Short mmCIF file of C-alpha atoms in Angstrom, two decimals:
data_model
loop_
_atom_site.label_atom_id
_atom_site.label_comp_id
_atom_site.label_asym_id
_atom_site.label_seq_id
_atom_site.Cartn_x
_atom_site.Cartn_y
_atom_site.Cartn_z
CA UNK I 1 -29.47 4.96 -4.50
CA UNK I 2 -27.29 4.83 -1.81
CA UNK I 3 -27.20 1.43 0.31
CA UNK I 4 -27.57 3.64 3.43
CA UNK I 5 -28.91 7.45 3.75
CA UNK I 6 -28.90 9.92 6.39
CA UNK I 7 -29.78 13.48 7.09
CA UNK I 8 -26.33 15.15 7.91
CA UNK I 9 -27.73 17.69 9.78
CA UNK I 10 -26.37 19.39 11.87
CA UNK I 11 -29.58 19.42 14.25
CA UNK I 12 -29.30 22.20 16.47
CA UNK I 13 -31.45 21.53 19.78
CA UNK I 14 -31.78 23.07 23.12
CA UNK I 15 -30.73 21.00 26.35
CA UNK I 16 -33.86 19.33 27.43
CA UNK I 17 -35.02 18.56 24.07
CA UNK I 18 -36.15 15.27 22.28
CA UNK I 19 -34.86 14.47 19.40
CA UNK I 20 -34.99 12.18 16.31
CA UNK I 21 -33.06 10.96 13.60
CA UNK I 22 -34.42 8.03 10.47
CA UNK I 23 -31.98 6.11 8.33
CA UNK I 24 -33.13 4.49 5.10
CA UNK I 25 -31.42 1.43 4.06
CA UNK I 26 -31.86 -0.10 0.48
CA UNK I 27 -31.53 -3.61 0.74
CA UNK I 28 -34.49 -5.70 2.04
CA UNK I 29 -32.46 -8.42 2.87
CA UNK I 30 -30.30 -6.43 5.15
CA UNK I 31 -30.04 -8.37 8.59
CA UNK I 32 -29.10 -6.45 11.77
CA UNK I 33 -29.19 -2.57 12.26
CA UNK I 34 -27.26 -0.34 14.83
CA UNK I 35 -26.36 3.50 16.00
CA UNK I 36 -22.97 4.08 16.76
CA UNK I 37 -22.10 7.46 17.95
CA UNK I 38 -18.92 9.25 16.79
CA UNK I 39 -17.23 12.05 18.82
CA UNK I 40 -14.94 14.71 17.18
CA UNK I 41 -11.59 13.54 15.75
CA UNK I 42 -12.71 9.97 17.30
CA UNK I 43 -13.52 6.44 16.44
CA UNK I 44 -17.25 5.46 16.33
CA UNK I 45 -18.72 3.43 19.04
CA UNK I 46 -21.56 1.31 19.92
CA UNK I 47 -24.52 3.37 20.74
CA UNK I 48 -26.86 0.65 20.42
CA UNK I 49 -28.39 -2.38 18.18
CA UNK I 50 -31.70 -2.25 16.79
CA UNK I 51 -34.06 -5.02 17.43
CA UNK I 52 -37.32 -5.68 15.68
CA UNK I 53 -39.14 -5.09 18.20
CA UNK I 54 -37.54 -1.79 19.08
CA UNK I 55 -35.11 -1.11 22.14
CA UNK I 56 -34.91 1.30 25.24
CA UNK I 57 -31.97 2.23 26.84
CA UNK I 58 -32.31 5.02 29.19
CA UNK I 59 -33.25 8.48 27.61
CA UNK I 60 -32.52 6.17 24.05
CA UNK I 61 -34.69 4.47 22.01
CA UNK I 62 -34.50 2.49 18.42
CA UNK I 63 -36.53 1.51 16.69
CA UNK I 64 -36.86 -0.45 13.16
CA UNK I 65 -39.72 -0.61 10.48
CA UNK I 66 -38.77 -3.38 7.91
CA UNK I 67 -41.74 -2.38 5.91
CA UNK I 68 -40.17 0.76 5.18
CA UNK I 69 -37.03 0.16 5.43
CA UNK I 70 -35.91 2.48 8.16
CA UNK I 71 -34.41 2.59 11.41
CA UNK I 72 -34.70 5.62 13.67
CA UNK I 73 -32.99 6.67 17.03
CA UNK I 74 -35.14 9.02 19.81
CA UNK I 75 -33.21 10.88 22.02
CA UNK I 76 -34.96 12.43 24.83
CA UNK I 77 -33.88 15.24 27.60
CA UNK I 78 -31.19 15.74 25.77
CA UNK I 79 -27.84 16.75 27.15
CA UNK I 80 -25.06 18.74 26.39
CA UNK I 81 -22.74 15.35 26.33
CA UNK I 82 -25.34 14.10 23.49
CA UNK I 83 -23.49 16.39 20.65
CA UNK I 84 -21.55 14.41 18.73
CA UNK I 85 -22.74 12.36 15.28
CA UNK I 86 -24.49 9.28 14.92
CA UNK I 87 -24.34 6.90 12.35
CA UNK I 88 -26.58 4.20 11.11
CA UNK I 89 -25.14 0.71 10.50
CA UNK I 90 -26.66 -1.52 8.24
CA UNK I 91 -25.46 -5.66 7.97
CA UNK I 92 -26.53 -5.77 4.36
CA UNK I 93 -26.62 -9.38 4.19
CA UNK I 94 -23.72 -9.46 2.24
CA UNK I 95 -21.00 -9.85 5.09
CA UNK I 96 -20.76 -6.86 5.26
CA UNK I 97 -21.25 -3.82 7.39
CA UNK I 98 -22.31 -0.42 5.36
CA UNK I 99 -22.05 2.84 7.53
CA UNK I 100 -24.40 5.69 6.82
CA UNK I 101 -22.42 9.10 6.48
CA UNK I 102 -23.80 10.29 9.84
CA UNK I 103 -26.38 12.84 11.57
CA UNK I 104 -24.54 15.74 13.34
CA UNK I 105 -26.13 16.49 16.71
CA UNK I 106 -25.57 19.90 18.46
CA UNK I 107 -27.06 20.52 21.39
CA UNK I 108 -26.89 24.03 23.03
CA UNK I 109 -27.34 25.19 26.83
CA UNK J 1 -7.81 -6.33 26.77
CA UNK J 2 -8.92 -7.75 23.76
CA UNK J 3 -9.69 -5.01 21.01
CA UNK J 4 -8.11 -3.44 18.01
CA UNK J 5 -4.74 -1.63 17.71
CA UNK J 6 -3.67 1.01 14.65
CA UNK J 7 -0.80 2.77 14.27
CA UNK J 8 0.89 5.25 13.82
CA UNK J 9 -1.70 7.89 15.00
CA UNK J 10 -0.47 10.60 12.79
CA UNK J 11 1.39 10.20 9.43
CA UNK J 12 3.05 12.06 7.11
CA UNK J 13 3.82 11.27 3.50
CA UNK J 14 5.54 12.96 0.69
CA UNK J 15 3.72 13.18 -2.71
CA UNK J 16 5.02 10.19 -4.60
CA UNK J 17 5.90 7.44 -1.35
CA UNK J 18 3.83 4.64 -0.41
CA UNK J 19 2.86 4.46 3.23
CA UNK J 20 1.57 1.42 5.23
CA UNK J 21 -1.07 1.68 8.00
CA UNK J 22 -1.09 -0.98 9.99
CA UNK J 23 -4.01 -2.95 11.33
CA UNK J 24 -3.86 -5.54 14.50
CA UNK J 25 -6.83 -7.37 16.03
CA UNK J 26 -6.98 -9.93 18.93
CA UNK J 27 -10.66 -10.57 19.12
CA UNK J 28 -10.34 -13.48 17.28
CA UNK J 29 -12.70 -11.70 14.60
CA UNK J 30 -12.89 -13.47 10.69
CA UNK J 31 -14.14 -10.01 8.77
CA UNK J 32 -12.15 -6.71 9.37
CA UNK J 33 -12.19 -3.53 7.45
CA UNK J 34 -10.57 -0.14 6.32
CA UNK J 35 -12.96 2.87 5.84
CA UNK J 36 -11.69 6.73 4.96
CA UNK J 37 -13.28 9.67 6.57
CA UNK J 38 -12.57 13.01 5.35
CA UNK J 39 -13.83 16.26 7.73
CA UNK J 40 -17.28 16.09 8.03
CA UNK J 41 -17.90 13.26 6.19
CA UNK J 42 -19.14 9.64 7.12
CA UNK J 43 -16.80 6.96 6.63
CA UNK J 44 -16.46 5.37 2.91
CA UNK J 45 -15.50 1.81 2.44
CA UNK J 46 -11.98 1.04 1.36
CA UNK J 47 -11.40 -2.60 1.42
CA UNK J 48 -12.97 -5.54 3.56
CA UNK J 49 -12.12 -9.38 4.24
CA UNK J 50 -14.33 -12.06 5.86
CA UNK J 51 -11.28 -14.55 5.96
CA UNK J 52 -7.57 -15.22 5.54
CA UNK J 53 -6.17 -14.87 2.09
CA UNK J 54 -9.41 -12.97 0.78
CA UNK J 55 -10.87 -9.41 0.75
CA UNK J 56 -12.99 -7.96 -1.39
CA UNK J 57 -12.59 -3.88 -2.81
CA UNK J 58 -15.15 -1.33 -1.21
CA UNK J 59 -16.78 1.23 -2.82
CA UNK J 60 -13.28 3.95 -2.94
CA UNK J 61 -10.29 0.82 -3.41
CA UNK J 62 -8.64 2.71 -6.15
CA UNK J 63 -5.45 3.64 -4.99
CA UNK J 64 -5.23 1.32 -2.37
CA UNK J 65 -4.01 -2.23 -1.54
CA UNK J 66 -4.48 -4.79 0.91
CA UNK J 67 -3.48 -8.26 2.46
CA UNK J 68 -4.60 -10.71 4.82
CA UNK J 69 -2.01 -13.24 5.15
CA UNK J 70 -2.77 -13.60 9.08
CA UNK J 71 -6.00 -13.36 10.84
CA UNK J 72 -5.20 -10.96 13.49
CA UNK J 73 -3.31 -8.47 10.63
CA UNK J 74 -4.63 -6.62 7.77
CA UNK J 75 -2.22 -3.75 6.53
CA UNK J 76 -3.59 -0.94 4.03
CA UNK J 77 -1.35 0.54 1.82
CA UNK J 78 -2.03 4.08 0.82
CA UNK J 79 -0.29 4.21 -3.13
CA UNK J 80 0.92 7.16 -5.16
CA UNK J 81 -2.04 6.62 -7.49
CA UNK J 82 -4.34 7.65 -4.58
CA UNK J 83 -5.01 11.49 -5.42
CA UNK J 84 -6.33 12.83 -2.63
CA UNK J 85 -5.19 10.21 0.44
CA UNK J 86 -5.11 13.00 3.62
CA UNK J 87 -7.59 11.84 5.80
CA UNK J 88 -8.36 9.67 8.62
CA UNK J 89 -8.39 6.09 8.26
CA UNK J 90 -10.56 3.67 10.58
CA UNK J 91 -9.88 -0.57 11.09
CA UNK J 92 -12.60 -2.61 12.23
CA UNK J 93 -13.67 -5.71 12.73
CA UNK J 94 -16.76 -7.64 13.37
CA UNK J 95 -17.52 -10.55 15.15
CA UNK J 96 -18.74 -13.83 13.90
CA UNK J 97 -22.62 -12.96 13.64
CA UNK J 98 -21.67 -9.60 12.49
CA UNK J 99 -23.69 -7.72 15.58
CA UNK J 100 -21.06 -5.40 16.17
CA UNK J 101 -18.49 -3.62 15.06
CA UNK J 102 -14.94 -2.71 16.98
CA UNK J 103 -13.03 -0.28 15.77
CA UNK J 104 -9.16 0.75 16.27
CA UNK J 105 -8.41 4.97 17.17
CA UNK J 106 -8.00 5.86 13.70
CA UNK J 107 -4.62 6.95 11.60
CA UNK J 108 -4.45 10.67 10.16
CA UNK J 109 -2.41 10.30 7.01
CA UNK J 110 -1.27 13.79 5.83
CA UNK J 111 -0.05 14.18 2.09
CA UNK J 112 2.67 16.82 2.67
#
């Protein structure tokens, strides 16, 4: 099993839309959690970390369920700027940071 | 500006050479890394080090090599045993309580 899995996608929604995206992570021990987001041909950045208690930030929200070992990411009103692909970051505990392969977002006029 | 510097951008390599990608952080950060992503893939783990002198082998190291002899410097050598080594190459680093990740613009190593 991989330490990290996401849906690749590509997810294909209108402008407008809300949107969601889950990553699974393996390790229970696994620390701190993040979204960065990734634009064509560029490097990833900091979208946002993921607290336990789940975060906001604007039309973004994270979220994290240690139970199940997930973390997801809600996107809502979604723009045209959104497309791009995000990709779950796991701290597995082990000093180390373990990226998930990424969700493809495309979001269409 | 504090932050992480790769270069070249673009690189070309003959079947055969060894090529160097260089790797230059002034964030202070202990742990930096190399990850590989090929077109429309997510980025694979090459190599990692949480200190001076050490690093560890990721999950696709064959191929490759490292070092870490200074903290701000962490060089990854692309080797002819590396089959398949066009694609685009990503630094990082993290900072001390590992909440974030910085990453350098990226190399594109082409095997021509």
């Amino acid at each position: 099993r991989k330490e990290v899995e996401q849906d690749p996608g590509p997810f294909n929604v209108p402008e407008g839309a809300t949107v969601a995206f889950n990553c699974t992570y393996s390790n229970s021990a696994s620390q701190s959690f993040f979204w960065y987001r990734q634009d064509c041909r560029k490097e990833p950045k900091l979208l946002m970390s993921v607290y336990s208690s789940g975060n906001e930030d604007g039309r973004f929200t994270a979220q994290l369920n240690r139970a199940s070992q997930y973390i997801s990411l809600l996107i809502r009103d979604s723009k045209l700027s959104d497309s791009a692909t995000y990709l779950c970051v796991v701290n597995t505990g082990f000093q180390k940071l373990v990226f998930g392969t990424g969700t493809r977002l495309l979001v269409s006029p | 500006d504090g932050g992480i510097t790769q270069s070249p951008k673009y690189l070309f390599r003959k079947e055969g050479q060894n090529v160097t990608l260089s790797c230059e952080q002034n964030l202070n950060h202990d742990a930096m890394y190399w990850y590989r992503q090929d077109p429309g893939q997510g980025l694979r783990l090459i190599y990692y080090s949480q200190i001076v002198n050490d690093f560890q082998k990721g999950d696709i190291a064959e191929g490759y090599s490292v070092s870490r002899e200074k903290k701000e410097s962490f060089p990854l050598t692309v080797t002819s045993a590396q089959k398949n080594p066009t694609a685009f190459y990503l630094c990082a680093s993290t900072n001390q309580d590992y909440t974030e990740a910085f990453f350098g613009q990226g190399t594109r190593l082409t095997v021509v």
